[in-house]
Short mmCIF file of C-alpha atoms in Angstrom, two decimals:
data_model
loop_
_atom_site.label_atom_id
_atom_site.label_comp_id
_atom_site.label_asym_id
_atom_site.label_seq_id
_atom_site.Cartn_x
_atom_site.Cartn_y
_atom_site.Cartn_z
CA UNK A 872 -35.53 70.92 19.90
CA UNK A 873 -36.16 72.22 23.17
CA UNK A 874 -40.13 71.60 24.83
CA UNK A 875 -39.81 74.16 27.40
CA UNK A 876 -38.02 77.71 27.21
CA UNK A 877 -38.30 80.16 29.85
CA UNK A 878 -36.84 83.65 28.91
CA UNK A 879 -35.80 85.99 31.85
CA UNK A 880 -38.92 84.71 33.80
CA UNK A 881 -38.87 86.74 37.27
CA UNK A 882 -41.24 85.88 39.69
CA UNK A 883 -41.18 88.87 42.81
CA UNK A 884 -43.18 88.52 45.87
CA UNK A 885 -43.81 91.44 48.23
CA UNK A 886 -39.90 92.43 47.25
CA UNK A 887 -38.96 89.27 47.35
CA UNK A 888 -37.70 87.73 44.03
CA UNK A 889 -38.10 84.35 44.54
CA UNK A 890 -36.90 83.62 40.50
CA UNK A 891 -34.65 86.24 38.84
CA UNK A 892 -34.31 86.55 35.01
CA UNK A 893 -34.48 82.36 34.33
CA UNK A 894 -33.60 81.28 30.99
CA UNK A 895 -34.40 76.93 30.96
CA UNK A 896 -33.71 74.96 27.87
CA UNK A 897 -35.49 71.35 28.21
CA UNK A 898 -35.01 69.39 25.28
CA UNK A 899 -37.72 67.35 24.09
CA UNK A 900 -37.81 63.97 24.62
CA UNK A 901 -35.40 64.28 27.86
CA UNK A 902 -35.77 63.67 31.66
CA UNK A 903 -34.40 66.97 32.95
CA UNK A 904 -33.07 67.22 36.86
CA UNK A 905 -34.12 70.40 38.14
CA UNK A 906 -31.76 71.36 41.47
CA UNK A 907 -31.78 74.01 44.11
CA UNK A 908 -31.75 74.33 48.21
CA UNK A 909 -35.19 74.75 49.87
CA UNK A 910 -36.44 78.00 48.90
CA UNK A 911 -34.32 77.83 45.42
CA UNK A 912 -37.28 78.54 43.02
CA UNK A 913 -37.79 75.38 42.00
CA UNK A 914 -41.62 75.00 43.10
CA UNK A 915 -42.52 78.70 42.03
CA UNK A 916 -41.20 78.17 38.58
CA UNK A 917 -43.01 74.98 38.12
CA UNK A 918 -45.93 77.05 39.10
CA UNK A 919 -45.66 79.56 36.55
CA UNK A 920 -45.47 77.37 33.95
CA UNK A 921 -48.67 75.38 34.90
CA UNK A 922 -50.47 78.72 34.97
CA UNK A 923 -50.60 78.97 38.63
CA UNK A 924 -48.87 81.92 39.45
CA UNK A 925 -47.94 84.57 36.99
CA UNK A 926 -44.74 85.54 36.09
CA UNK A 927 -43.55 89.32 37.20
CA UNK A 928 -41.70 89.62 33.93
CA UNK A 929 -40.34 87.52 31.42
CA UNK A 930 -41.85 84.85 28.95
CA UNK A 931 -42.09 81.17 28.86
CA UNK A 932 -42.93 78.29 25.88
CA UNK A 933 -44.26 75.17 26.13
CA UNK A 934 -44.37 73.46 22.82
CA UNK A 935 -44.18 75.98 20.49
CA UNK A 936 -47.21 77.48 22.99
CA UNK A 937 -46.22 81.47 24.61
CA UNK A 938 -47.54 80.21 28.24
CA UNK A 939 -49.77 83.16 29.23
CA UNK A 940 -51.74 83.29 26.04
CA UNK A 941 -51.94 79.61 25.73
CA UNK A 942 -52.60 78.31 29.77
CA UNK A 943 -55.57 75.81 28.84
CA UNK A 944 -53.82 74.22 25.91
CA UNK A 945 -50.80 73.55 27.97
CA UNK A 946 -52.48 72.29 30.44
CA UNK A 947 -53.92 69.63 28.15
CA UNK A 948 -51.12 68.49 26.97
CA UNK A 949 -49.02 68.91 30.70
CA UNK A 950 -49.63 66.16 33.73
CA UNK A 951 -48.25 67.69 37.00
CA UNK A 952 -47.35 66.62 40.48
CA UNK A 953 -46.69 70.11 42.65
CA UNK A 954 -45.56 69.80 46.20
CA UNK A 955 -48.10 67.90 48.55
CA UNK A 956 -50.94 66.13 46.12
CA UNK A 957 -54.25 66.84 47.57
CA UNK A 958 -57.06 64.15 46.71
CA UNK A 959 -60.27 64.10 48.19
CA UNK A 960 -59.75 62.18 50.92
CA UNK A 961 -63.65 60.26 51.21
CA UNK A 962 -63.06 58.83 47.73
CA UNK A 963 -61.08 55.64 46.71
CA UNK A 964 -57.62 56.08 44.65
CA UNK A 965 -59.80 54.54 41.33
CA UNK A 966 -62.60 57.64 42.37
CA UNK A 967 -60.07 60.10 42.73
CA UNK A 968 -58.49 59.11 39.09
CA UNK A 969 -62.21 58.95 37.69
CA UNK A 970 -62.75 62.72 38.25
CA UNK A 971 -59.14 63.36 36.52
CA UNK A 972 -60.26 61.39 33.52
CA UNK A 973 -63.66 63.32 33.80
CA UNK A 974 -61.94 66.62 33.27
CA UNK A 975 -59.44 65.55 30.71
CA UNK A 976 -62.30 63.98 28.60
CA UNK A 977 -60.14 60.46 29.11
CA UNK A 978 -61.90 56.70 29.73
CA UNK A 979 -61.68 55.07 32.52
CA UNK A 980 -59.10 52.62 31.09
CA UNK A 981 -56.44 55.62 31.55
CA UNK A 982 -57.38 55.65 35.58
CA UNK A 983 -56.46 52.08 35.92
CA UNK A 984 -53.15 52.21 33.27
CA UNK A 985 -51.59 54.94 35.37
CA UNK A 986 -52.63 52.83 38.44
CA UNK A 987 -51.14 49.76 37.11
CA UNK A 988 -47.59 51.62 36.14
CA UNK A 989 -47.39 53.19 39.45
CA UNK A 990 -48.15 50.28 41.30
CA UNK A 991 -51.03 51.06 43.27
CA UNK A 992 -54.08 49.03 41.22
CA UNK A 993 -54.56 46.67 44.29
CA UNK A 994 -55.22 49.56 46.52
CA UNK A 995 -57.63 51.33 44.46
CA UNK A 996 -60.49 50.59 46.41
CA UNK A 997 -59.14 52.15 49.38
CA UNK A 998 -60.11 55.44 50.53
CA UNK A 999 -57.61 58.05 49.83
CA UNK A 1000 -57.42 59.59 53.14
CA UNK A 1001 -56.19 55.74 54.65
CA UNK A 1002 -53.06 55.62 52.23
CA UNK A 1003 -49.55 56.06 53.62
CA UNK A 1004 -47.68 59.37 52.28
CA UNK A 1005 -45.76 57.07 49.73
CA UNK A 1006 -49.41 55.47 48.56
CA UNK A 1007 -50.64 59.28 48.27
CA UNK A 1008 -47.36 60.19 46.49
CA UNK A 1009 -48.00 57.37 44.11
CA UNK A 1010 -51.60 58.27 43.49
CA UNK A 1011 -50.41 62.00 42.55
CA UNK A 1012 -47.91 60.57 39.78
CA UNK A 1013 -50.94 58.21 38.94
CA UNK A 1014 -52.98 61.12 38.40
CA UNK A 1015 -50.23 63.07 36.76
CA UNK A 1016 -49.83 60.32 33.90
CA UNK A 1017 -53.34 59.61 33.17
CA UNK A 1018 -53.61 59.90 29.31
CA UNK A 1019 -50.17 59.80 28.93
CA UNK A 1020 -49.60 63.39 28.71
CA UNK A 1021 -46.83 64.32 26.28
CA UNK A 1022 -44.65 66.65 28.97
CA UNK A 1023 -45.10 65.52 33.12
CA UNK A 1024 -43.81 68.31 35.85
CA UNK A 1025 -43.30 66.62 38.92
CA UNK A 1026 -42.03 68.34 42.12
CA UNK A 1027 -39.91 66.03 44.47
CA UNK A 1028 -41.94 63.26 43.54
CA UNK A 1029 -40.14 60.56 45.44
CA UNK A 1030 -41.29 62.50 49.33
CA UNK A 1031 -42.63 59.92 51.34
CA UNK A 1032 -40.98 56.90 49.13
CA UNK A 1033 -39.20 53.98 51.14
CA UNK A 1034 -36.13 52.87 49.65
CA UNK A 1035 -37.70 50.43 47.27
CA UNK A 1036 -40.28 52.99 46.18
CA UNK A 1037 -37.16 55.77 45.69
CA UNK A 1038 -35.91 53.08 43.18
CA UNK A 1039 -38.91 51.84 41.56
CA UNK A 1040 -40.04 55.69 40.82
CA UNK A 1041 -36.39 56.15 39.46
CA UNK A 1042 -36.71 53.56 37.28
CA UNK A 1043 -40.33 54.53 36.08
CA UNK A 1044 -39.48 58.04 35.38
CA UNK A 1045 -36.17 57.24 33.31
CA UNK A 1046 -38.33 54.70 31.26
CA UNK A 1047 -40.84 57.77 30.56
CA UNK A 1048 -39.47 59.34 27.48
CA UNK A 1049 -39.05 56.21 25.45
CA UNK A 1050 -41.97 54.40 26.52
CA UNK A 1051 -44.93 57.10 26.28
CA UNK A 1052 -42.69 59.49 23.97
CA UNK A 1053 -42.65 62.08 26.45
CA UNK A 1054 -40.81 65.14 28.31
CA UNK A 1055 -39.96 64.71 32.09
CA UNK A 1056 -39.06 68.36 34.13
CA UNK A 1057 -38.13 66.90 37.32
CA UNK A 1058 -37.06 68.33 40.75
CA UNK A 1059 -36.01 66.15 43.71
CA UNK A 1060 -33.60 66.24 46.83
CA UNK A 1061 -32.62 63.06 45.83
CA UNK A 1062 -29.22 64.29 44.15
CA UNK A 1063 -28.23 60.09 43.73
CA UNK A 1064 -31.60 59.39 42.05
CA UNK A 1065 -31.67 62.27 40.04
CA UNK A 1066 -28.10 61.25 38.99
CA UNK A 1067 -29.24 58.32 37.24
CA UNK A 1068 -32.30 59.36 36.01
CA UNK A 1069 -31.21 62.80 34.30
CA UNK A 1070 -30.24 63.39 30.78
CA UNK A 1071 -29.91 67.04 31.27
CA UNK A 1072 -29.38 69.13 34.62
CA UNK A 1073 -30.35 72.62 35.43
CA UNK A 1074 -29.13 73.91 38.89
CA UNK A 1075 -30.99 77.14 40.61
CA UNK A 1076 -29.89 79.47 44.31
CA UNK A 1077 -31.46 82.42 45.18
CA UNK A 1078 -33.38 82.26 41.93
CA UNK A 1079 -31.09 82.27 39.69
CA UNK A 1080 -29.66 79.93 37.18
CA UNK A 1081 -26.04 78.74 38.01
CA UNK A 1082 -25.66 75.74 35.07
CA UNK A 1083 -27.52 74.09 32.94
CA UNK A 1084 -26.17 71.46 30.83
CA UNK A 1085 -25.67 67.55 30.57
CA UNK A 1086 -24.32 66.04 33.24
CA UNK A 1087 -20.93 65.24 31.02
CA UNK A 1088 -21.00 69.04 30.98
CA UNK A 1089 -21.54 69.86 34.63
CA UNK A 1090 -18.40 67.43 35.73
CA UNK A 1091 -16.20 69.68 33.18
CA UNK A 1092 -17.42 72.88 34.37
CA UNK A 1093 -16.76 71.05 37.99
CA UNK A 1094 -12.79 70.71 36.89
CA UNK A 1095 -12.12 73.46 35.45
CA UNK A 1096 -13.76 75.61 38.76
CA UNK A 1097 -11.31 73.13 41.24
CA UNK A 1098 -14.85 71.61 42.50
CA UNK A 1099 -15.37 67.80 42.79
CA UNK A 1100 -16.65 65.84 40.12
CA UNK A 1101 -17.30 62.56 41.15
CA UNK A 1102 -20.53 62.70 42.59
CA UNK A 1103 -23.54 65.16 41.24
CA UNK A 1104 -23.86 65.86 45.10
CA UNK A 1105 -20.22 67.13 45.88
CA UNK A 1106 -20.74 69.03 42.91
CA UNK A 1107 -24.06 70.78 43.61
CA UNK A 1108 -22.72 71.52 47.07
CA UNK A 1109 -19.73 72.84 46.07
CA UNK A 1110 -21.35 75.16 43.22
CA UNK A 1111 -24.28 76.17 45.43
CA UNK A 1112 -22.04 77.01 48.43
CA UNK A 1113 -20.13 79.20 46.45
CA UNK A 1114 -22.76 80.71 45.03
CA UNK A 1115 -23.60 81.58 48.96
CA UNK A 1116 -20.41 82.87 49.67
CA UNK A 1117 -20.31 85.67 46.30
CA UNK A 1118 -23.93 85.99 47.06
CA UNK A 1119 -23.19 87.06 50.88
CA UNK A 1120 -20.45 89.29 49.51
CA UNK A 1121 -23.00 91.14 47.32
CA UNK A 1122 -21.06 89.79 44.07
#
């Protein structure tokens, strides 16, 4: 059963299509990797299916939900992490986390769970605006699992991460499905992380879709196109620079 479907969802700006006719399957239950280059479409389809920017053409489903008649109710049920988390700054972490919990109707008790799994509870008391990026990273997948929110979209969520943090967020998200019962949709530059965090990949240039699959699947697909299929980074190079190359050619 599949959480999130996107059918032919286009997203075109000024002329510009920054996603062209995207078809996702993300099955529930799954972490799945989403890949592109900068400027891939990654971000803006996140976007459209939190609501925040409206699809050209095509549809999307969230849990049985058609996403433009059902934003709100998706919502509730989605916790998000979208480029740059903003927080206000004059507030602690705990503060920041209070106001989510406000919104979502949650207790407090949720604020200082997510806190405690993201390791950041002993910094709560800290204003927001003195936390290192990888603190404020931390505090914006804090806030995106408060209430344990059944499907989490998060957006290169390891930015700003040292080493140690890149692991221990690895870790956390892979443990996500089968601890809280949830769906992760995840997109990261981190081709090594998402590697061993993803059940299921789904690869994006230009906007367009060019596999999506397991990962058992994408080294297959690898062979039989003469590409490596080792690593999922020589992989994802090799797929995405031919991609360039046909898409230069105006194939």
């Amino acid at each position: 059963m599949n959480i999130i479907e996107t059918r032919n969802l286009t997203k075109v700006y000024a002329g510009f299509k920054a996603v062209s006719g995207l078809s996702l399957h993300v099955p529930k239950g799954s972490v799945y990797g989403f890949l592109g280059p900068n400027g891939a479409g990654k971000s803006t389809t996140m976007k459209m299916l939190l609501g925040l920017t409206r699809p050209t053409s095509g549809s999307f489903v969230v849990d049985g939900m058609e996403g433009t008649e059902n934003r709100i109710e998706i919502l509730k049920k989605t916790g998000s992490f979208i480029e740059a988390p903003a927080f206000y700054g004059n507030l602690t972490g705990e503060e920041n986390l209070d106001i989510v919990c406000k919104i979502l109707g949650l207790p407090k008790s949720a604020a200082d769970e997510a806190m405690e799994i993201t390791g950041i509870a002993q910094y709560k008391k800290r204003l927001a605006k003195k936390y290192s990026l990888g603190m404020k990273q931390r505090l914006g997948l804090a806030s995106a699992l408060v209430g344990r929110p059944p499907i989490l979209i998060l957006d290169e969520p390891t930015n700003g991460l040292d080493p140690s943090g890149i692991h221990e967020t690895r870790a956390l998200i892979r443990s996500l499905p089968q601890r809280f019962n949830c769906t992760v949709f995840v997109s990261s530059h981190m081709l090594s992380e998402i590697e061993l965090m993803a059940d299921n990949i789904g690869i994006l240039n230009h906007g367009r879709l060019l596999f999506e699959g397991t990962l058992e699947e994408l080294k297959r697909n690898a062979a039989l196109n003469g590409y490596p299929e080792d690593r999922l980074e020589d992989i994802f190079l090799a797929m995405v620079g031919e991609d360039n190359l046909q898409h230069k050619g105006g194939v």
